[in-house]
Amino acid sequence: MESRDKSDCQMQSVSSPSVIVIGSGFAGIAAARALHDAMFQVIVLESRDRIGGRVHTDYSFSFPVDLGASWLHGVCKENPLAPVIGRLGLPLYRTSGDNSVLYDHDLESYALYDMDGNQVPQELVSKTGETFESILKETDLVRQEFSGDMSIQRAISIVFERRPDLRLEGLAHKVLQWYLCRMEGWFAADADTISVKCWDQEVLLPGGHGLMVRGYLPVINTLAKGLDIRLGHRVTKVVRRYNGVKVTVQDGRTFIADAAVVTVPLGVLKSNCIKFEPRLPEWKEEAIKDLGIGIENKIVLLFKKVFWPNVEFLGVVAETSHGCSYFLNLHKATGHSALVYMPAGKLAREIEKLSDEAAANVAFMQLQKLLPNASPPIKYLVSHWGTDKNSLGSYSYGTVGKSHDLYERLRIPVDNLFFAGEATSIDYPGSVHGAYSTGLMAAEDCRMRVLERYGELDLFQPLMGEAAPVSAPILISRM
């Protein structure tokens, strides 16, 4: 599949079906795995020195820490990743059940504080959560009345104008801002950019949310076993013709195949660092331009010993969502003395401009607001998903004035180019299982198209993944 001259290209065209997969995140590995198992020649080109993409399990603390995706959203048999995780026997820690206003958390185990280090009464937190749910229900009425779109922040302002009884003051107002902060964390974006028309259009699978205790790396390593993956191969150009594709990497080498599956992150597509020849259709370019890409980072603080409450998460409430904070307690879930600070949106962008040491200091200062006598960390890890040239963002979201079907437009193939990734999942955007499922979908579309060209398509052959895999129950618990 690697070529430098025309003769090699012609020889390739008469051999077995071949596909180039660009990117080795969950979507790329899923597509490559499926095509490889369907007896295709497959090469995966990956710009990083590792596989996984925005799934990155770090072991520098001598235990696994996911600096990217870390939850399985929807711990159920309907989740396409469940069979893989179940067969591997990987444990999960349940952080919420179904239908929580906090998405991947509920109010079973937490501690919120004000800026002076005073713990917020749990009764007030629960009551404010009910108010927040009422506000979100009212925003649904707002969007039904207005033909145009608006931000979720603007919709909430209209709700307050109509329902002053839902407007909170004092400490309750600060707690409400913390709920909004967690909503912004879910979308990795600020409330003034999130579409009120689209914010709840994704499909939330049942079964609640589970944290991957040993990280996601064992899953993707299992899926990648035996695949031809070329690390350090940054794709710069993709040329498509009626009889195949030619992919060029940064050092000038070219790879030729019958088709390509493009699974690079939305932020990379937006940067135009990959040249498509001929240009992608206007509708595809508009989908790339109009979909939002959010930022949420992790600053992991490792401590010599645990000095904080034995709860699943800690938080600071403030006058604005920008001033609030959230810490995931890894000790509760994994037994390790670490806290994970997770800024999103504008705050994440601001912190990314700092050095790692300064970013860790920001996280520690936030921790001192709720625990004034906190001991300083002995080590830290900092992610940079917004400025990392291999991602240029964390995950996609629906922006104001843009249609939710942009996800589907981004997925639709263009000739012999197929697209996959979380930003092509209309049902599960921003999730690992969304990326995985679109990889399988792109692989099947690609298989059908290529075999049709070869005249080898068997219309009675089961679709890839159609046969029910041997399943095992997912090991999930809560302490």
Short mmCIF file of N, CA and C in Angstrom, two decimals, residues 208-354:
data_model
loop_
_atom_site.label_atom_id
_atom_site.label_comp_id
_atom_site.label_asym_id
_atom_site.label_seq_id
_atom_site.Cartn_x
_atom_site.Cartn_y
_atom_site.Cartn_z
N GLY A 208 -26.71 4.50 33.54
CA GLY A 208 -25.85 5.43 34.26
C GLY A 208 -24.46 5.53 33.66
N HIS A 209 -23.53 6.09 34.43
CA HIS A 209 -22.20 6.39 33.93
C HIS A 209 -21.15 5.72 34.80
N GLY A 210 -20.16 5.11 34.15
CA GLY A 210 -19.13 4.39 34.88
C GLY A 210 -17.74 4.87 34.52
N LEU A 211 -16.92 5.14 35.54
CA LEU A 211 -15.54 5.55 35.35
C LEU A 211 -14.67 4.32 35.10
N MET A 212 -13.83 4.36 34.08
CA MET A 212 -12.95 3.24 33.77
C MET A 212 -11.80 3.22 34.78
N VAL A 213 -11.89 2.32 35.75
CA VAL A 213 -10.93 2.30 36.86
C VAL A 213 -9.50 2.06 36.37
N ARG A 214 -9.32 1.20 35.39
CA ARG A 214 -7.97 0.91 34.87
C ARG A 214 -7.66 1.69 33.59
N GLY A 215 -8.52 2.63 33.27
CA GLY A 215 -8.30 3.44 32.08
C GLY A 215 -8.80 2.75 30.82
N TYR A 216 -8.83 3.53 29.73
CA TYR A 216 -9.32 3.02 28.45
C TYR A 216 -8.25 2.31 27.63
N LEU A 217 -6.97 2.46 28.01
CA LEU A 217 -5.91 1.90 27.18
C LEU A 217 -6.04 0.39 26.95
N PRO A 218 -6.39 -0.42 27.96
CA PRO A 218 -6.53 -1.86 27.69
C PRO A 218 -7.56 -2.18 26.61
N VAL A 219 -8.59 -1.34 26.51
CA VAL A 219 -9.64 -1.56 25.51
C VAL A 219 -9.09 -1.32 24.11
N ILE A 220 -8.47 -0.15 23.93
CA ILE A 220 -7.99 0.17 22.57
C ILE A 220 -6.81 -0.69 22.18
N ASN A 221 -5.98 -1.09 23.14
CA ASN A 221 -4.87 -2.01 22.82
C ASN A 221 -5.40 -3.35 22.32
N THR A 222 -6.47 -3.82 22.94
CA THR A 222 -7.08 -5.09 22.51
C THR A 222 -7.62 -4.98 21.09
N LEU A 223 -8.32 -3.88 20.80
CA LEU A 223 -8.89 -3.69 19.47
C LEU A 223 -7.80 -3.52 18.41
N ALA A 224 -6.65 -2.96 18.81
CA ALA A 224 -5.59 -2.67 17.85
C ALA A 224 -4.65 -3.84 17.60
N LYS A 225 -4.79 -4.91 18.35
CA LYS A 225 -3.85 -6.03 18.26
C LYS A 225 -3.80 -6.60 16.84
N GLY A 226 -2.59 -6.69 16.30
CA GLY A 226 -2.39 -7.28 14.98
C GLY A 226 -2.60 -6.33 13.81
N LEU A 227 -2.96 -5.07 14.07
CA LEU A 227 -3.17 -4.11 12.99
C LEU A 227 -1.84 -3.47 12.57
N ASP A 228 -1.76 -3.05 11.31
CA ASP A 228 -0.58 -2.37 10.79
C ASP A 228 -0.76 -0.87 11.05
N ILE A 229 -0.16 -0.40 12.13
CA ILE A 229 -0.31 1.00 12.54
C ILE A 229 1.03 1.71 12.40
N ARG A 230 1.05 2.78 11.64
CA ARG A 230 2.28 3.55 11.42
C ARG A 230 2.22 4.82 12.27
N LEU A 231 2.96 4.81 13.38
CA LEU A 231 3.00 5.99 14.25
C LEU A 231 3.91 7.06 13.63
N GLY A 232 3.72 8.31 14.05
CA GLY A 232 4.55 9.40 13.54
C GLY A 232 4.32 9.69 12.07
N HIS A 233 3.17 9.34 11.54
CA HIS A 233 2.82 9.57 10.14
C HIS A 233 1.71 10.63 10.08
N ARG A 234 2.12 11.88 9.97
CA ARG A 234 1.15 12.99 9.94
C ARG A 234 0.67 13.21 8.51
N VAL A 235 -0.59 12.99 8.27
CA VAL A 235 -1.16 13.14 6.93
C VAL A 235 -1.31 14.62 6.59
N THR A 236 -0.86 14.98 5.39
CA THR A 236 -0.95 16.37 4.94
C THR A 236 -1.84 16.53 3.70
N LYS A 237 -2.06 15.43 2.98
CA LYS A 237 -2.82 15.56 1.74
C LYS A 237 -3.55 14.26 1.44
N VAL A 238 -4.79 14.38 0.97
CA VAL A 238 -5.60 13.23 0.55
C VAL A 238 -6.16 13.52 -0.83
N VAL A 239 -5.73 12.72 -1.79
CA VAL A 239 -6.20 12.87 -3.17
C VAL A 239 -7.13 11.70 -3.48
N ARG A 240 -8.31 12.01 -3.96
CA ARG A 240 -9.26 10.95 -4.31
C ARG A 240 -9.51 10.96 -5.81
N ARG A 241 -9.55 9.77 -6.37
CA ARG A 241 -9.85 9.57 -7.78
C ARG A 241 -10.89 8.45 -7.87
N TYR A 242 -11.44 8.24 -9.05
CA TYR A 242 -12.50 7.23 -9.18
C TYR A 242 -11.99 5.84 -8.85
N ASN A 243 -10.68 5.61 -9.02
CA ASN A 243 -10.14 4.26 -8.82
C ASN A 243 -9.30 4.11 -7.56
N GLY A 244 -9.35 5.09 -6.66
CA GLY A 244 -8.58 4.94 -5.42
C GLY A 244 -8.24 6.27 -4.78
N VAL A 245 -7.42 6.18 -3.75
CA VAL A 245 -6.98 7.38 -3.02
C VAL A 245 -5.46 7.33 -2.87
N LYS A 246 -4.87 8.51 -2.80
CA LYS A 246 -3.44 8.63 -2.51
C LYS A 246 -3.29 9.57 -1.32
N VAL A 247 -2.65 9.08 -0.28
CA VAL A 247 -2.49 9.84 0.96
C VAL A 247 -1.01 10.18 1.15
N THR A 248 -0.72 11.44 1.35
CA THR A 248 0.66 11.90 1.55
C THR A 248 0.88 12.28 3.00
N VAL A 249 2.02 11.86 3.55
CA VAL A 249 2.37 12.22 4.93
C VAL A 249 3.44 13.30 4.91
N GLN A 250 3.76 13.82 6.09
CA GLN A 250 4.59 15.02 6.21
C GLN A 250 5.97 14.87 5.57
N ASP A 251 6.56 13.68 5.62
CA ASP A 251 7.90 13.52 5.06
C ASP A 251 7.89 13.24 3.56
N GLY A 252 6.70 13.32 2.94
CA GLY A 252 6.60 13.17 1.49
C GLY A 252 6.23 11.79 1.01
N ARG A 253 6.27 10.79 1.87
CA ARG A 253 5.87 9.45 1.45
C ARG A 253 4.39 9.41 1.11
N THR A 254 4.04 8.53 0.18
CA THR A 254 2.64 8.40 -0.22
C THR A 254 2.16 6.97 0.00
N PHE A 255 0.88 6.85 0.25
CA PHE A 255 0.22 5.56 0.44
C PHE A 255 -1.00 5.51 -0.46
N ILE A 256 -1.18 4.38 -1.13
CA ILE A 256 -2.23 4.25 -2.13
C ILE A 256 -3.16 3.10 -1.75
N ALA A 257 -4.45 3.31 -1.89
CA ALA A 257 -5.43 2.28 -1.56
C ALA A 257 -6.72 2.52 -2.33
N ASP A 258 -7.64 1.58 -2.18
CA ASP A 258 -8.94 1.73 -2.84
C ASP A 258 -9.79 2.81 -2.20
N ALA A 259 -9.64 3.01 -0.90
CA ALA A 259 -10.48 3.97 -0.17
C ALA A 259 -9.74 4.41 1.09
N ALA A 260 -10.27 5.44 1.72
CA ALA A 260 -9.71 5.92 2.98
C ALA A 260 -10.83 6.22 3.96
N VAL A 261 -10.55 5.97 5.23
CA VAL A 261 -11.47 6.33 6.31
C VAL A 261 -10.80 7.43 7.12
N VAL A 262 -11.41 8.60 7.12
CA VAL A 262 -10.84 9.77 7.80
C VAL A 262 -11.45 9.88 9.19
N THR A 263 -10.62 9.74 10.21
CA THR A 263 -11.14 9.76 11.59
C THR A 263 -10.43 10.81 12.45
N VAL A 264 -9.79 11.79 11.82
CA VAL A 264 -9.10 12.81 12.60
C VAL A 264 -10.12 13.67 13.34
N PRO A 265 -9.74 14.28 14.47
CA PRO A 265 -10.70 15.08 15.25
C PRO A 265 -11.24 16.28 14.46
N LEU A 266 -12.41 16.74 14.86
CA LEU A 266 -13.04 17.88 14.22
C LEU A 266 -12.13 19.10 14.23
N GLY A 267 -11.43 19.33 15.35
CA GLY A 267 -10.54 20.48 15.44
C GLY A 267 -9.44 20.45 14.38
N VAL A 268 -8.94 19.27 14.06
CA VAL A 268 -7.91 19.11 13.03
C VAL A 268 -8.50 19.39 11.66
N LEU A 269 -9.70 18.89 11.41
CA LEU A 269 -10.37 19.19 10.13
C LEU A 269 -10.60 20.69 9.99
N LYS A 270 -10.98 21.35 11.06
CA LYS A 270 -11.21 22.80 11.02
C LYS A 270 -9.94 23.58 10.68
N SER A 271 -8.79 23.05 11.10
CA SER A 271 -7.52 23.78 10.91
C SER A 271 -7.03 23.74 9.47
N ASN A 272 -7.65 22.91 8.62
CA ASN A 272 -7.25 22.77 7.22
C ASN A 272 -5.80 22.33 7.04
N CYS A 273 -5.26 21.62 8.03
CA CYS A 273 -3.88 21.15 7.89
C CYS A 273 -3.79 19.92 6.99
N ILE A 274 -4.93 19.32 6.67
CA ILE A 274 -4.99 18.24 5.69
C ILE A 274 -5.66 18.80 4.44
N LYS A 275 -4.95 18.76 3.33
CA LYS A 275 -5.48 19.27 2.06
C LYS A 275 -6.20 18.14 1.33
N PHE A 276 -7.45 18.37 0.97
CA PHE A 276 -8.21 17.39 0.21
C PHE A 276 -8.25 17.82 -1.26
N GLU A 277 -7.96 16.87 -2.15
CA GLU A 277 -7.91 17.16 -3.57
C GLU A 277 -8.71 16.10 -4.34
N PRO A 278 -9.77 16.48 -5.07
CA PRO A 278 -10.34 17.83 -5.10
C PRO A 278 -10.93 18.23 -3.75
N ARG A 279 -11.29 19.49 -3.62
CA ARG A 279 -11.86 19.97 -2.36
C ARG A 279 -13.10 19.17 -1.99
N LEU A 280 -13.33 19.07 -0.70
CA LEU A 280 -14.55 18.43 -0.24
C LEU A 280 -15.75 19.27 -0.70
N PRO A 281 -16.91 18.64 -0.89
CA PRO A 281 -18.09 19.42 -1.30
C PRO A 281 -18.40 20.53 -0.30
N GLU A 282 -19.08 21.54 -0.77
CA GLU A 282 -19.38 22.70 0.07
C GLU A 282 -20.17 22.31 1.32
N TRP A 283 -21.11 21.38 1.18
CA TRP A 283 -21.93 20.96 2.33
C TRP A 283 -21.08 20.28 3.40
N LYS A 284 -20.04 19.59 2.96
CA LYS A 284 -19.14 18.93 3.92
C LYS A 284 -18.27 19.97 4.61
N GLU A 285 -17.75 20.91 3.86
CA GLU A 285 -16.92 21.97 4.45
C GLU A 285 -17.72 22.82 5.43
N GLU A 286 -18.99 23.06 5.11
CA GLU A 286 -19.84 23.84 6.02
C GLU A 286 -20.09 23.08 7.31
N ALA A 287 -20.27 21.77 7.23
CA ALA A 287 -20.47 20.97 8.44
C ALA A 287 -19.23 21.05 9.34
N ILE A 288 -18.06 20.97 8.72
CA ILE A 288 -16.81 21.09 9.49
C ILE A 288 -16.72 22.46 10.15
N LYS A 289 -17.07 23.50 9.41
CA LYS A 289 -16.96 24.86 9.92
C LYS A 289 -17.99 25.16 11.01
N ASP A 290 -19.21 24.65 10.86
CA ASP A 290 -20.31 25.07 11.73
C ASP A 290 -20.45 24.27 13.02
N LEU A 291 -19.97 23.03 13.04
CA LEU A 291 -20.01 22.27 14.28
C LEU A 291 -19.05 22.91 15.30
N GLY A 292 -19.46 22.94 16.56
CA GLY A 292 -18.60 23.50 17.60
C GLY A 292 -17.62 22.48 18.13
N ILE A 293 -16.45 22.95 18.52
CA ILE A 293 -15.47 22.07 19.19
C ILE A 293 -15.14 22.69 20.54
N GLY A 294 -15.43 21.94 21.60
CA GLY A 294 -15.23 22.45 22.95
C GLY A 294 -13.90 22.04 23.54
N ILE A 295 -13.59 22.60 24.69
CA ILE A 295 -12.35 22.27 25.40
C ILE A 295 -12.66 21.97 26.85
N GLU A 296 -12.23 20.82 27.30
CA GLU A 296 -12.22 20.50 28.73
C GLU A 296 -10.88 19.81 29.01
N ASN A 297 -10.17 20.30 29.99
CA ASN A 297 -8.87 19.72 30.33
C ASN A 297 -8.90 19.10 31.71
N LYS A 298 -7.86 18.33 31.98
CA LYS A 298 -7.70 17.71 33.29
C LYS A 298 -6.35 18.13 33.88
N ILE A 299 -6.40 18.55 35.12
CA ILE A 299 -5.18 18.81 35.88
C ILE A 299 -5.23 17.85 37.07
N VAL A 300 -4.36 16.86 37.03
CA VAL A 300 -4.38 15.79 38.03
C VAL A 300 -3.32 16.09 39.09
N LEU A 301 -3.77 16.20 40.33
CA LEU A 301 -2.88 16.49 41.45
C LEU A 301 -2.70 15.24 42.30
N LEU A 302 -1.45 14.81 42.45
CA LEU A 302 -1.14 13.63 43.27
C LEU A 302 -0.61 14.10 44.63
N PHE A 303 -1.16 13.55 45.68
CA PHE A 303 -0.77 13.95 47.04
C PHE A 303 -0.13 12.79 47.79
N LYS A 304 0.65 13.14 48.80
CA LYS A 304 1.31 12.13 49.60
C LYS A 304 0.30 11.31 50.38
N LYS A 305 -0.76 11.97 50.86
CA LYS A 305 -1.81 11.27 51.57
C LYS A 305 -3.14 11.99 51.38
N VAL A 306 -4.20 11.30 51.68
CA VAL A 306 -5.55 11.85 51.51
C VAL A 306 -5.91 12.73 52.71
N PHE A 307 -6.38 13.95 52.43
CA PHE A 307 -6.78 14.87 53.49
C PHE A 307 -8.17 15.45 53.23
N TRP A 308 -8.84 14.94 52.21
CA TRP A 308 -10.15 15.47 51.82
C TRP A 308 -11.25 14.47 52.16
N PRO A 309 -12.50 14.90 52.13
CA PRO A 309 -13.62 14.01 52.47
C PRO A 309 -13.71 12.81 51.53
N ASN A 310 -14.24 11.71 52.04
CA ASN A 310 -14.36 10.49 51.25
C ASN A 310 -15.64 10.53 50.42
N VAL A 311 -15.64 11.44 49.43
CA VAL A 311 -16.79 11.62 48.54
C VAL A 311 -16.31 11.51 47.09
N GLU A 312 -17.25 11.35 46.18
CA GLU A 312 -16.87 11.15 44.78
C GLU A 312 -16.38 12.43 44.12
N PHE A 313 -16.97 13.57 44.48
CA PHE A 313 -16.48 14.82 43.91
C PHE A 313 -16.62 15.96 44.90
N LEU A 314 -15.77 16.96 44.70
CA LEU A 314 -15.77 18.17 45.51
C LEU A 314 -15.97 19.35 44.58
N GLY A 315 -16.52 20.44 45.10
CA GLY A 315 -16.71 21.60 44.25
C GLY A 315 -16.74 22.89 45.02
N VAL A 316 -16.47 23.99 44.31
CA VAL A 316 -16.56 25.34 44.86
C VAL A 316 -17.67 26.08 44.13
N VAL A 317 -18.57 26.70 44.87
CA VAL A 317 -19.65 27.49 44.26
C VAL A 317 -19.24 28.95 44.22
N ALA A 318 -19.78 29.71 43.25
CA ALA A 318 -19.38 31.11 43.08
C ALA A 318 -20.49 31.89 42.41
N GLU A 319 -20.26 33.19 42.26
CA GLU A 319 -21.27 34.09 41.68
C GLU A 319 -21.52 33.79 40.20
N THR A 320 -20.51 33.28 39.52
CA THR A 320 -20.65 32.94 38.10
C THR A 320 -20.17 31.50 37.88
N SER A 321 -20.62 30.91 36.80
CA SER A 321 -20.18 29.54 36.49
C SER A 321 -18.67 29.51 36.23
N HIS A 322 -18.14 30.61 35.70
CA HIS A 322 -16.72 30.70 35.42
C HIS A 322 -15.89 30.60 36.69
N GLY A 323 -16.44 31.06 37.82
CA GLY A 323 -15.71 31.04 39.08
C GLY A 323 -15.87 29.75 39.87
N CYS A 324 -16.78 28.88 39.42
CA CYS A 324 -17.00 27.60 40.12
C CYS A 324 -15.93 26.59 39.74
N SER A 325 -15.83 25.53 40.50
CA SER A 325 -14.86 24.50 40.18
C SER A 325 -15.38 23.13 40.59
N TYR A 326 -14.69 22.12 40.05
CA TYR A 326 -15.09 20.72 40.26
C TYR A 326 -13.83 19.86 40.33
N PHE A 327 -13.78 18.97 41.32
CA PHE A 327 -12.69 18.02 41.46
C PHE A 327 -13.26 16.60 41.54
N LEU A 328 -12.74 15.71 40.70
CA LEU A 328 -13.06 14.29 40.78
C LEU A 328 -12.10 13.64 41.77
N ASN A 329 -12.64 12.89 42.73
CA ASN A 329 -11.82 12.22 43.74
C ASN A 329 -11.45 10.81 43.27
N LEU A 330 -10.23 10.66 42.77
CA LEU A 330 -9.80 9.35 42.29
C LEU A 330 -9.63 8.34 43.42
N HIS A 331 -9.39 8.85 44.64
CA HIS A 331 -9.21 7.93 45.76
C HIS A 331 -10.49 7.14 46.02
N LYS A 332 -11.62 7.79 45.89
CA LYS A 332 -12.90 7.12 46.10
C LYS A 332 -13.12 6.03 45.05
N ALA A 333 -12.73 6.32 43.83
CA ALA A 333 -13.01 5.40 42.73
C ALA A 333 -11.92 4.35 42.51
N THR A 334 -10.66 4.74 42.75
CA THR A 334 -9.55 3.85 42.38
C THR A 334 -8.60 3.54 43.54
N GLY A 335 -8.73 4.26 44.67
CA GLY A 335 -7.85 4.02 45.80
C GLY A 335 -6.56 4.80 45.77
N HIS A 336 -6.37 5.67 44.78
CA HIS A 336 -5.13 6.45 44.67
C HIS A 336 -5.36 7.88 45.16
N SER A 337 -4.36 8.45 45.84
CA SER A 337 -4.52 9.76 46.49
C SER A 337 -4.35 10.90 45.49
N ALA A 338 -5.31 11.03 44.59
CA ALA A 338 -5.25 12.06 43.56
C ALA A 338 -6.61 12.70 43.36
N LEU A 339 -6.58 13.97 43.01
CA LEU A 339 -7.77 14.73 42.65
C LEU A 339 -7.60 15.25 41.23
N VAL A 340 -8.70 15.31 40.48
CA VAL A 340 -8.67 15.77 39.10
C VAL A 340 -9.51 17.03 38.97
N TYR A 341 -8.85 18.15 38.68
CA TYR A 341 -9.53 19.42 38.43
C TYR A 341 -9.85 19.49 36.95
N MET A 342 -11.11 19.84 36.59
CA MET A 342 -11.54 19.76 35.20
C MET A 342 -12.19 21.06 34.72
N PRO A 343 -11.38 22.04 34.31
CA PRO A 343 -11.93 23.29 33.76
C PRO A 343 -12.40 23.08 32.32
N ALA A 344 -13.40 23.84 31.92
CA ALA A 344 -13.95 23.72 30.57
C ALA A 344 -14.18 25.10 29.96
N GLY A 345 -14.38 25.12 28.64
CA GLY A 345 -14.72 26.34 27.94
C GLY A 345 -13.67 27.42 28.03
N LYS A 346 -14.12 28.66 28.25
CA LYS A 346 -13.22 29.80 28.30
C LYS A 346 -12.15 29.65 29.37
N LEU A 347 -12.53 29.12 30.53
CA LEU A 347 -11.57 28.93 31.61
C LEU A 347 -10.47 27.96 31.19
N ALA A 348 -10.83 26.87 30.50
CA ALA A 348 -9.83 25.91 30.03
C ALA A 348 -8.88 26.57 29.04
N ARG A 349 -9.41 27.42 28.16
CA ARG A 349 -8.56 28.13 27.20
C ARG A 349 -7.56 29.05 27.90
N GLU A 350 -8.04 29.73 28.93
CA GLU A 350 -7.16 30.63 29.68
C GLU A 350 -6.03 29.85 30.36
N ILE A 351 -6.39 28.72 30.97
CA ILE A 351 -5.39 27.94 31.70
C ILE A 351 -4.39 27.30 30.74
N GLU A 352 -4.83 26.98 29.51
CA GLU A 352 -3.91 26.37 28.54
C GLU A 352 -2.77 27.32 28.15
N LYS A 353 -2.95 28.60 28.37
CA LYS A 353 -1.89 29.56 28.04
C LYS A 353 -0.76 29.54 29.07
N LEU A 354 -0.99 28.88 30.19
CA LEU A 354 -0.01 28.85 31.28
C LEU A 354 0.93 27.65 31.14
#
